[in-house]
Amino acid sequence: MQRSSRKPASIADQLLADDQPLDAEEQAAVVAALEEQQLQQNRAFKLTFACISLALGAFFLHASLQQRLHPYETRFTGELRPVTSSGTVAAMLFLQGLSLLAAAAGLVKELPKRGDKERACMPAGVQVWVLLDVAVALASIACLYWSAALWASVQKYGWAVGAQVELVWLPLLPLAVCLLCCYVVNSIQVTARDVQRLRRLQYDFKKV
C-alpha cells in the first residue's frame, strides 16, 4: 500500500538505484511505474495544449466574425487595411481558427482515459497525424498571407511607418502553436516507444 501511494518516478528511481540485477517482480514494478508516469504526462500535456489551442481557435474565429460584421474595426486588422481586402482578412482569420481547432482535436483524438496505461503507451494513429498536418497546412497558408501583407505595408510606407512589428504574432502565433502540438504528440510517442521497448526487454530472474 505504501508503494502505491508514492509517485511512479520515485518508485522506479529507488529500484534502479540498486547495483544488483532486478528480479522479475522488480522489473515489472519499474515498467508499471514508467507506464503510470507515461499516462500522467500523456494526459497532462495533451489536455494543456489542447485547451490553449481551443482558446486561441475561439479567439481567431471570433475575430473572423467581427471582421465580417465590422470590417477593420479591430486594431490589428485596421493597421493593414491599405494592403489587404476585408473578405480575405476574414477568410485568413477563419483558417487560423480552424487550424487551432484541428490541432486541439488531434491532441484529444486518442487521449487515454484515467488508468488506461495500454492506450498511453501506444503510438499516435493516422487520424491524429492527419488532423495535425491539416492544422499546420492551414496555419501555414494564413502565415504566408499575413507575412505578405506585412511586407507590402513596408514597401508602401517604408520601414519607419509601414513596419508593423507589433503584428508579428498574427502570422506566427497559430503556426507556432500547431507545430508545438505536433512536437508534443511526437515527444509522447517517443517516450511511449521507450516504455514498450523496456517492457519487451524484461527477463526472468530471481534474487537469492
Coordinates of N, CA and C in Angstrom, one line a residue:
M1 N 0.8 -1.2 0.0 CA 0.0 0.0 0.0 C 0.8 1.3 0.0
Q2 N 2.0 1.2 0.7 CA 2.8 2.4 0.8 C 3.4 2.7 -0.6
R3 N 3.8 1.6 -1.3 CA 4.4 1.7 -2.6 C 3.5 2.4 -3.6
S4 N 2.2 2.0 -3.5 CA 1.2 2.6 -4.5 C 1.0 4.1 -4.2
S5 N 1.2 4.6 -3.0 CA 1.0 6.0 -2.7 C 2.1 6.9 -3.2
R6 N 3.2 6.3 -3.5 CA 4.4 7.1 -4.0 C 4.3 7.4 -5.5
K7 N 5.0 8.4 -5.9 CA 5.0 8.8 -7.3 C 5.7 7.7 -8.1
P8 N 5.2 7.5 -9.3 CA 5.8 6.5 -10.2 C 7.3 6.6 -10.4
A9 N 7.7 7.9 -10.6 CA 9.1 8.2 -10.9 C 10.0 7.8 -9.7
S10 N 9.5 8.0 -8.4 CA 10.3 7.7 -7.3 C 10.4 6.2 -7.1
I11 N 9.4 5.5 -7.4 CA 9.4 4.0 -7.3 C 10.5 3.5 -8.3
A12 N 10.4 3.9 -9.5 CA 11.4 3.5 -10.5 C 12.8 3.8 -10.1
D13 N 13.0 5.1 -9.6 CA 14.4 5.5 -9.3 C 14.9 4.7 -8.1
Q14 N 14.1 4.4 -7.1 CA 14.5 3.6 -6.0 C 14.9 2.2 -6.4
L15 N 14.2 1.6 -7.3 CA 14.5 0.2 -7.7 C 15.8 0.2 -8.6
L16 N 15.9 1.2 -9.5 CA 17.1 1.3 -10.4 C 18.3 1.7 -9.7
A17 N 18.2 2.3 -8.4 CA 19.4 2.7 -7.7 C 20.2 1.5 -7.2
D18 N 19.6 0.4 -7.1 CA 20.3 -0.8 -6.7 C 21.2 -1.3 -7.8
D19 N 22.5 -1.6 -7.4 CA 23.5 -2.1 -8.4 C 23.2 -3.5 -8.9
Q20 N 22.5 -4.3 -8.1 CA 22.2 -5.6 -8.4 C 21.2 -5.8 -9.5
P21 N 21.2 -6.8 -10.3 CA 20.2 -7.0 -11.3 C 18.8 -7.1 -10.7
L22 N 17.8 -6.6 -11.4 CA 16.5 -6.6 -10.9 C 15.8 -8.0 -11.2
D23 N 15.1 -8.5 -10.2 CA 14.4 -9.7 -10.5 C 13.1 -9.4 -11.2
A24 N 12.4 -10.5 -11.6 CA 11.2 -10.3 -12.4 C 10.1 -9.4 -11.8
E25 N 9.9 -9.5 -10.5 CA 8.9 -8.7 -9.8 C 9.4 -7.2 -9.8
E26 N 10.7 -6.9 -9.6 CA 11.1 -5.6 -9.6 C 11.1 -4.9 -11.0
Q27 N 11.4 -5.8 -12.0 CA 11.3 -5.3 -13.4 C 9.9 -4.9 -13.7
A28 N 8.9 -5.7 -13.3 CA 7.5 -5.4 -13.5 C 7.1 -4.1 -12.8
A29 N 7.7 -3.9 -11.6 CA 7.3 -2.7 -10.8 C 7.9 -1.5 -11.5
V30 N 9.1 -1.6 -12.1 CA 9.7 -0.4 -12.8 C 8.9 -0.1 -14.0
V31 N 8.5 -1.1 -14.8 CA 7.7 -0.9 -16.0 C 6.4 -0.3 -15.7
A32 N 5.7 -0.9 -14.6 CA 4.4 -0.3 -14.2 C 4.5 1.1 -13.8
A33 N 5.6 1.5 -13.1 CA 5.8 2.8 -12.6 C 6.0 3.8 -13.8
L34 N 6.8 3.3 -14.8 CA 7.0 4.1 -16.0 C 5.8 4.3 -16.9
E35 N 5.0 3.2 -16.9 CA 3.7 3.3 -17.6 C 2.7 4.3 -17.0
E36 N 2.7 4.3 -15.7 CA 1.9 5.2 -14.9 C 2.4 6.7 -15.2
Q37 N 3.7 6.8 -15.1 CA 4.2 8.2 -15.4 C 3.9 8.6 -16.9
Q38 N 4.0 7.7 -17.8 CA 3.7 8.0 -19.2 C 2.2 8.4 -19.3
L39 N 1.3 7.7 -18.6 CA -0.1 8.0 -18.7 C -0.4 9.4 -18.1
Q40 N 0.3 9.8 -17.0 CA 0.1 11.1 -16.4 C 0.6 12.2 -17.3
Q41 N 1.8 12.0 -17.9 CA 2.3 13.0 -18.8 C 1.5 13.1 -20.1
N42 N 1.1 12.0 -20.6 CA 0.3 12.0 -21.8 C -1.0 12.8 -21.6
R43 N -1.7 12.6 -20.6 CA -2.9 13.3 -20.3 C -2.7 14.8 -20.0
A44 N -1.6 15.1 -19.2 CA -1.4 16.4 -18.8 C -1.0 17.3 -19.9
F45 N 0.0 16.9 -20.7 CA 0.5 17.7 -21.9 C -0.6 17.8 -22.9
K46 N -1.3 16.8 -23.3 CA -2.3 16.9 -24.3 C -3.4 17.8 -23.9
L47 N -3.9 17.6 -22.7 CA -5.0 18.5 -22.2 C -4.6 19.9 -22.1
T48 N -3.4 20.2 -21.7 CA -2.9 21.6 -21.5 C -2.8 22.3 -22.9
F49 N -2.2 21.6 -23.8 CA -2.0 22.3 -25.1 C -3.3 22.3 -25.9
A50 N -4.2 21.3 -25.7 CA -5.5 21.3 -26.4 C -6.3 22.5 -25.9
C51 N -6.3 22.8 -24.6 CA -7.0 23.9 -24.1 C -6.5 25.2 -24.6
I52 N -5.1 25.3 -24.7 CA -4.5 26.5 -25.3 C -4.9 26.7 -26.7
S53 N -4.9 25.6 -27.5 CA -5.3 25.7 -28.9 C -6.7 26.0 -29.1
L54 N -7.6 25.4 -28.2 CA -9.0 25.7 -28.3 C -9.3 27.2 -28.0
A55 N -8.7 27.7 -27.0 CA -8.9 29.1 -26.6 C -8.5 30.0 -27.7
L56 N -7.3 29.8 -28.3 CA -6.8 30.6 -29.4 C -7.7 30.5 -30.6
G57 N -8.1 29.2 -30.9 CA -9.0 29.0 -32.0 C -10.3 29.8 -31.9
A58 N -10.9 29.8 -30.7 CA -12.1 30.6 -30.5 C -11.8 32.1 -30.7
F59 N -10.6 32.6 -30.3 CA -10.3 34.0 -30.5 C -10.2 34.3 -32.0
F60 N -9.6 33.5 -32.8 CA -9.4 33.8 -34.2 C -10.8 33.7 -34.9
L61 N -11.6 32.7 -34.5 CA -12.9 32.6 -35.2 C -13.8 33.8 -34.8
H62 N -13.7 34.3 -33.6 CA -14.4 35.5 -33.2 C -13.9 36.7 -34.0
A63 N -12.6 36.8 -34.1 CA -12.0 37.9 -34.9 C -12.5 37.8 -36.3
S64 N -12.6 36.6 -36.9 CA -13.1 36.5 -38.3 C -14.5 36.9 -38.4
L65 N -15.4 36.6 -37.4 CA -16.8 37.0 -37.4 C -16.9 38.5 -37.3
Q66 N -16.1 39.1 -36.4 CA -16.0 40.5 -36.2 C -15.6 41.2 -37.5
Q67 N -14.6 40.7 -38.2 CA -14.2 41.2 -39.5 C -15.3 41.2 -40.5
R68 N -16.1 40.2 -40.5 CA -17.2 40.1 -41.5 C -18.3 41.1 -41.1
L69 N -18.6 41.3 -39.8 CA -19.6 42.2 -39.4 C -19.2 43.6 -39.4
H70 N -18.0 43.8 -38.9 CA -17.5 45.2 -38.7 C -16.1 45.2 -39.3
P71 N -15.9 45.4 -40.6 CA -14.6 45.3 -41.2 C -13.6 46.3 -40.6
Y72 N -12.4 45.8 -40.3 CA -11.3 46.6 -39.9 C -11.5 47.4 -38.6
E73 N -12.5 46.9 -37.8 CA -12.8 47.6 -36.5 C -11.7 47.4 -35.5
T74 N -11.1 46.1 -35.5 CA -10.1 45.8 -34.5 C -8.7 46.4 -35.0
R75 N -7.9 46.8 -34.0 CA -6.6 47.5 -34.3 C -5.7 46.6 -35.2
F76 N -5.6 45.3 -34.9 CA -4.6 44.5 -35.6 C -5.0 44.3 -37.1
T77 N -6.3 44.4 -37.4 CA -6.6 44.3 -38.8 C -6.7 45.7 -39.5
G78 N -7.1 46.7 -38.7 CA -7.2 48.1 -39.2 C -5.9 48.6 -39.7
E79 N -4.8 48.3 -39.0 CA -3.5 48.8 -39.4 C -3.0 48.2 -40.8
L80 N -3.6 47.1 -41.2 CA -3.2 46.6 -42.5 C -4.3 46.8 -43.6
R81 N -5.2 47.7 -43.3 CA -6.3 47.9 -44.2 C -5.8 48.4 -45.6
P82 N -4.8 49.2 -45.7 CA -4.4 49.7 -47.0 C -3.8 48.6 -47.9
V83 N -3.4 47.5 -47.3 CA -2.7 46.5 -48.2 C -3.5 45.1 -48.2
T84 N -4.7 45.1 -47.6 CA -5.5 43.9 -47.6 C -6.9 44.1 -48.0
S85 N -7.7 43.1 -48.2 CA -9.1 43.2 -48.6 C -9.9 42.6 -47.4
S86 N -11.0 43.1 -47.1 CA -11.8 42.7 -46.0 C -12.2 41.2 -46.0
G87 N -12.7 40.8 -47.2 CA -13.1 39.4 -47.3 C -11.9 38.4 -47.1
T88 N -10.8 38.7 -47.6 CA -9.6 37.8 -47.5 C -9.1 37.8 -46.0
V89 N -9.1 39.0 -45.4 CA -8.7 39.0 -44.0 C -9.6 38.1 -43.1
A90 N -10.9 38.2 -43.3 CA -11.9 37.4 -42.6 C -11.6 35.9 -42.9
A91 N -11.3 35.6 -44.1 CA -11.0 34.2 -44.5 C -9.7 33.7 -43.8
M92 N -8.7 34.5 -43.8 CA -7.4 34.1 -43.2 C -7.6 33.9 -41.7
L93 N -8.3 34.8 -41.0 CA -8.6 34.6 -39.6 C -9.4 33.3 -39.3
F94 N -10.3 33.0 -40.2 CA -11.1 31.8 -40.1 C -10.2 30.6 -40.3
L95 N -9.3 30.6 -41.3 CA -8.4 29.5 -41.5 C -7.5 29.3 -40.2
Q96 N -7.1 30.4 -39.6 CA -6.2 30.2 -38.4 C -7.0 29.6 -37.3
G97 N -8.3 30.1 -37.1 CA -9.2 29.5 -36.1 C -9.4 28.0 -36.3
L98 N -9.6 27.6 -37.6 CA -9.8 26.2 -37.9 C -8.5 25.4 -37.6
S99 N -7.4 26.0 -38.0 CA -6.1 25.3 -37.8 C -5.9 24.9 -36.3
L100 N -6.2 25.9 -35.4 CA -6.0 25.7 -34.0 C -7.0 24.7 -33.4
L101 N -8.3 24.7 -34.0 CA -9.2 23.7 -33.5 C -8.8 22.3 -34.0
A102 N -8.3 22.2 -35.2 CA -7.8 20.9 -35.7 C -6.7 20.4 -34.9
A103 N -5.8 21.3 -34.4 CA -4.7 20.9 -33.6 C -5.2 20.4 -32.2
A104 N -6.2 21.1 -31.7 CA -6.8 20.6 -30.4 C -7.4 19.3 -30.6
A105 N -8.1 19.1 -31.7 CA -8.8 17.8 -32.0 C -7.8 16.7 -32.1
G106 N -6.6 17.0 -32.7 CA -5.6 16.0 -32.9 C -5.0 15.5 -31.5
L107 N -4.9 16.5 -30.6 CA -4.4 16.2 -29.3 C -5.3 15.3 -28.5
V108 N -6.6 15.5 -28.6 CA -7.6 14.8 -27.7 C -8.2 13.6 -28.5
K109 N -7.8 13.4 -29.8 CA -8.4 12.3 -30.5 C -8.2 10.9 -29.9
E110 N -7.0 10.7 -29.4 CA -6.7 9.4 -28.8 C -6.2 9.6 -27.3
L111 N -6.8 10.6 -26.6 CA -6.5 10.8 -25.3 C -6.8 9.6 -24.4
P112 N -5.8 9.1 -23.7 CA -6.1 7.9 -22.9 C -7.0 8.3 -21.6
K113 N -7.9 7.4 -21.3 CA -8.7 7.6 -20.1 C -7.8 7.3 -18.8
R114 N -8.3 7.8 -17.7 CA -7.6 7.5 -16.5 C -7.4 6.0 -16.2
G115 N -6.2 5.6 -16.0 CA -5.9 4.2 -15.7 C -5.7 3.4 -16.9
D116 N -5.8 4.0 -18.1 CA -5.6 3.2 -19.4 C -4.1 3.3 -19.8
K117 N -3.3 2.6 -19.1 CA -1.9 2.6 -19.4 C -1.5 2.1 -20.8
E118 N -2.3 1.1 -21.2 CA -2.1 0.5 -22.6 C -2.2 1.5 -23.7
R119 N -3.3 2.3 -23.6 CA -3.5 3.4 -24.6 C -2.4 4.4 -24.5
A120 N -2.0 4.8 -23.3 CA -1.0 5.8 -23.1 C 0.4 5.4 -23.8
C121 N 0.6 4.1 -23.9 CA 1.9 3.7 -24.5 C 1.8 3.3 -25.9
M122 N 0.7 3.6 -26.6 CA 0.5 3.3 -28.0 C 0.9 4.5 -28.8
P123 N 1.5 4.2 -30.0 CA 1.8 5.3 -30.9 C 0.6 6.0 -31.4
A124 N 0.7 7.3 -31.8 CA -0.4 8.1 -32.3 C -0.9 7.5 -33.7
G125 N -2.2 7.5 -33.8 CA -2.7 6.9 -35.0 C -2.7 7.8 -36.2
V126 N -3.1 7.3 -37.4 CA -3.1 8.0 -38.6 C -4.0 9.3 -38.5
Q127 N -5.2 9.1 -37.9 CA -6.1 10.2 -37.8 C -5.6 11.4 -37.0
V128 N -4.8 11.1 -36.0 CA -4.2 12.2 -35.2 C -3.2 13.0 -36.1
W129 N -2.4 12.3 -36.8 CA -1.4 13.0 -37.7 C -2.1 13.7 -38.8
V130 N -3.2 13.2 -39.3 CA -3.9 13.9 -40.4 C -4.4 15.2 -39.9
L131 N -5.0 15.2 -38.7 CA -5.5 16.4 -38.1 C -4.4 17.4 -37.8
L132 N -3.3 17.0 -37.3 CA -2.2 17.9 -37.1 C -1.6 18.4 -38.4
D133 N -1.5 17.6 -39.4 CA -1.0 18.0 -40.7 C -1.9 19.1 -41.3
V134 N -3.2 18.8 -41.2 CA -4.2 19.8 -41.7 C -4.0 21.1 -40.9
A135 N -3.9 21.0 -39.6 CA -3.7 22.2 -38.8 C -2.5 23.1 -39.2
V136 N -1.4 22.4 -39.4 CA -0.1 23.1 -39.9 C -0.3 23.7 -41.3
A137 N -1.0 22.9 -42.2 CA -1.2 23.4 -43.5 C -2.0 24.7 -43.5
L138 N -3.1 24.7 -42.8 CA -4.0 25.9 -42.8 C -3.3 27.1 -42.1
A139 N -2.6 26.8 -41.0 CA -1.8 27.9 -40.4 C -0.7 28.4 -41.3
S140 N -0.1 27.6 -42.1 CA 0.9 28.0 -43.0 C 0.4 28.9 -44.1
I141 N -0.8 28.6 -44.6 CA -1.4 29.4 -45.7 C -1.6 30.8 -45.1
A142 N -2.2 30.9 -43.9 CA -2.5 32.2 -43.3 C -1.2 32.9 -43.0
C143 N -0.2 32.2 -42.6 CA 1.1 32.8 -42.2 C 1.7 33.5 -43.5
L144 N 1.6 32.8 -44.6 CA 2.1 33.4 -45.8 C 1.4 34.6 -46.2
Y145 N 0.1 34.6 -46.1 CA -0.7 35.8 -46.4 C -0.4 37.0 -45.5
W146 N -0.4 36.7 -44.2 CA -0.1 37.9 -43.3 C 1.3 38.4 -43.5
S147 N 2.3 37.5 -43.7 CA 3.6 37.9 -44.0 C 3.7 38.7 -45.2
A148 N 3.0 38.3 -46.3 CA 3.0 39.2 -47.5 C 2.4 40.5 -47.2
A149 N 1.3 40.5 -46.4 CA 0.6 41.8 -46.1 C 1.6 42.7 -45.3
L150 N 2.3 42.2 -44.4 CA 3.2 43.0 -43.6 C 4.4 43.5 -44.5
W151 N 4.8 42.7 -45.4 CA 5.9 43.2 -46.3 C 5.4 44.2 -47.3
A152 N 4.1 44.0 -47.7 CA 3.5 45.0 -48.6 C 3.4 46.4 -47.9
S153 N 3.1 46.4 -46.6 CA 3.0 47.6 -45.8 C 4.3 48.3 -45.8
V154 N 5.4 47.5 -45.6 CA 6.7 48.1 -45.6 C 7.1 48.7 -46.9
Q155 N 6.8 48.0 -48.0 CA 7.1 48.5 -49.3 C 6.3 49.8 -49.6
K156 N 5.1 49.9 -49.1 CA 4.2 51.0 -49.5 C 4.6 52.3 -48.6
Y157 N 4.9 52.1 -47.4 CA 5.1 53.2 -46.5 C 6.5 53.3 -45.9
G158 N 7.4 52.3 -46.2 CA 8.7 52.4 -45.7 C 8.8 51.7 -44.3
W159 N 10.1 51.5 -43.9 CA 10.3 50.8 -42.6 C 9.8 51.6 -41.4
A160 N 10.0 52.9 -41.5 CA 9.7 53.8 -40.4 C 8.2 53.8 -40.0
V161 N 7.4 53.8 -41.1 CA 5.9 53.9 -40.9 C 5.2 52.5 -41.1
G162 N 5.7 51.8 -42.2 CA 5.0 50.6 -42.6 C 5.3 49.3 -41.8
A163 N 6.4 49.3 -41.1 CA 6.8 48.1 -40.4 C 6.0 47.9 -39.2
Q164 N 5.0 47.0 -39.2 CA 4.1 46.7 -38.1 C 4.7 45.6 -37.3
V165 N 5.8 45.9 -36.5 CA 6.4 44.9 -35.7 C 5.5 44.3 -34.7
E166 N 4.6 45.1 -34.2 CA 3.7 44.6 -33.1 C 2.7 43.6 -33.6
L167 N 2.6 43.4 -35.0 CA 1.7 42.4 -35.5 C 2.4 41.1 -36.0
V168 N 3.6 40.9 -35.6 CA 4.3 39.7 -36.0 C 3.6 38.5 -35.5
W169 N 2.9 38.6 -34.3 CA 2.2 37.5 -33.7 C 1.1 37.0 -34.7
L170 N 0.6 37.9 -35.5 CA -0.6 37.5 -36.3 C -0.3 36.3 -37.3
P171 N 0.8 36.4 -38.0 CA 1.1 35.2 -38.9 C 1.8 34.0 -38.1
L172 N 2.5 34.4 -37.0 CA 3.4 33.3 -36.4 C 2.7 32.5 -35.3
L173 N 1.8 33.2 -34.5 CA 1.3 32.5 -33.3 C 0.5 31.2 -33.6
P174 N -0.5 31.2 -34.5 CA -1.2 30.0 -34.8 C -0.3 28.9 -35.3
L175 N 0.6 29.2 -36.2 CA 1.5 28.2 -36.8 C 2.4 27.7 -35.7
A176 N 2.9 28.5 -34.9 CA 3.8 28.1 -33.8 C 3.1 27.1 -32.8
V177 N 1.8 27.4 -32.5 CA 1.1 26.6 -31.6 C 0.8 25.2 -32.3
C178 N 0.4 25.2 -33.5 CA 0.2 24.0 -34.2 C 1.5 23.1 -34.3
L179 N 2.6 23.7 -34.6 CA 3.8 23.0 -34.6 C 4.2 22.5 -33.2
L180 N 3.9 23.2 -32.2 CA 4.2 22.8 -30.8 C 3.3 21.6 -30.5
C181 N 2.1 21.6 -30.9 CA 1.2 20.4 -30.7 C 1.7 19.2 -31.4
C182 N 2.3 19.4 -32.6 CA 3.0 18.2 -33.3 C 4.1 17.7 -32.4
Y183 N 4.9 18.7 -31.9 CA 6.1 18.3 -31.1 C 5.6 17.5 -29.8
V184 N 4.5 18.0 -29.2 CA 4.0 17.3 -28.0 C 3.7 15.9 -28.3
V185 N 2.9 15.7 -29.4 CA 2.5 14.3 -29.8 C 3.7 13.4 -30.1
N186 N 4.6 14.0 -30.8 CA 5.8 13.2 -31.2 C 6.7 12.9 -30.0
S187 N 6.8 13.8 -29.0 CA 7.6 13.5 -27.8 C 6.9 12.4 -27.0
I188 N 5.6 12.5 -26.9 CA 4.9 11.5 -26.1 C 5.1 10.1 -26.8
Q189 N 5.0 10.1 -28.1 CA 5.2 8.9 -28.9 C 6.6 8.3 -28.7
V190 N 7.6 9.1 -28.6 CA 9.0 8.6 -28.4 C 9.1 7.9 -27.1
T191 N 8.6 8.6 -26.0 CA 8.7 8.0 -24.7 C 7.9 6.8 -24.5
A192 N 6.7 6.7 -25.2 CA 5.9 5.5 -25.2 C 6.6 4.4 -25.9
R193 N 7.3 4.6 -26.9 CA 8.1 3.6 -27.6 C 9.2 3.1 -26.7
D194 N 9.8 4.0 -25.9 CA 10.8 3.5 -25.0 C 10.3 2.6 -23.9
V195 N 9.1 3.0 -23.4 CA 8.4 2.1 -22.4 C 8.1 0.8 -22.9
Q196 N 7.6 0.7 -24.1 CA 7.2 -0.5 -24.8 C 8.5 -1.4 -25.0
R197 N 9.6 -0.8 -25.4 CA 10.8 -1.5 -25.6 C 11.3 -2.1 -24.2
L198 N 11.2 -1.3 -23.2 CA 11.6 -1.7 -21.9 C 10.8 -2.9 -21.4
R199 N 9.5 -2.9 -21.7 CA 8.6 -4.0 -21.4 C 9.0 -5.3 -22.1
R200 N 9.4 -5.2 -23.4 CA 9.8 -6.3 -24.1 C 11.2 -6.9 -23.6
L201 N 12.0 -6.0 -23.0 CA 13.3 -6.5 -22.6 C 13.3 -7.1 -21.2
Q202 N 12.2 -7.3 -20.6 CA 12.2 -7.9 -19.3 C 12.7 -9.4 -19.4
Y203 N 13.4 -9.8 -18.4 CA 14.0 -11.1 -18.4 C 13.6 -11.8 -17.1
D204 N 13.7 -13.1 -17.1 CA 13.3 -13.9 -16.0 C 14.5 -14.1 -15.0
F205 N 14.4 -13.5 -13.8 CA 15.5 -13.6 -12.9 C 14.9 -13.5 -11.5
K206 N 15.4 -14.4 -10.6 CA 15.0 -14.3 -9.2 C 16.2 -14.1 -8.3
K207 N 16.1 -13.1 -7.4 CA 17.2 -12.9 -6.5 C 17.2 -14.0 -5.4
V208 N 18.5 -14.4 -5.0 CA 18.6 -15.4 -4.0 C 18.3 -14.8 -2.6

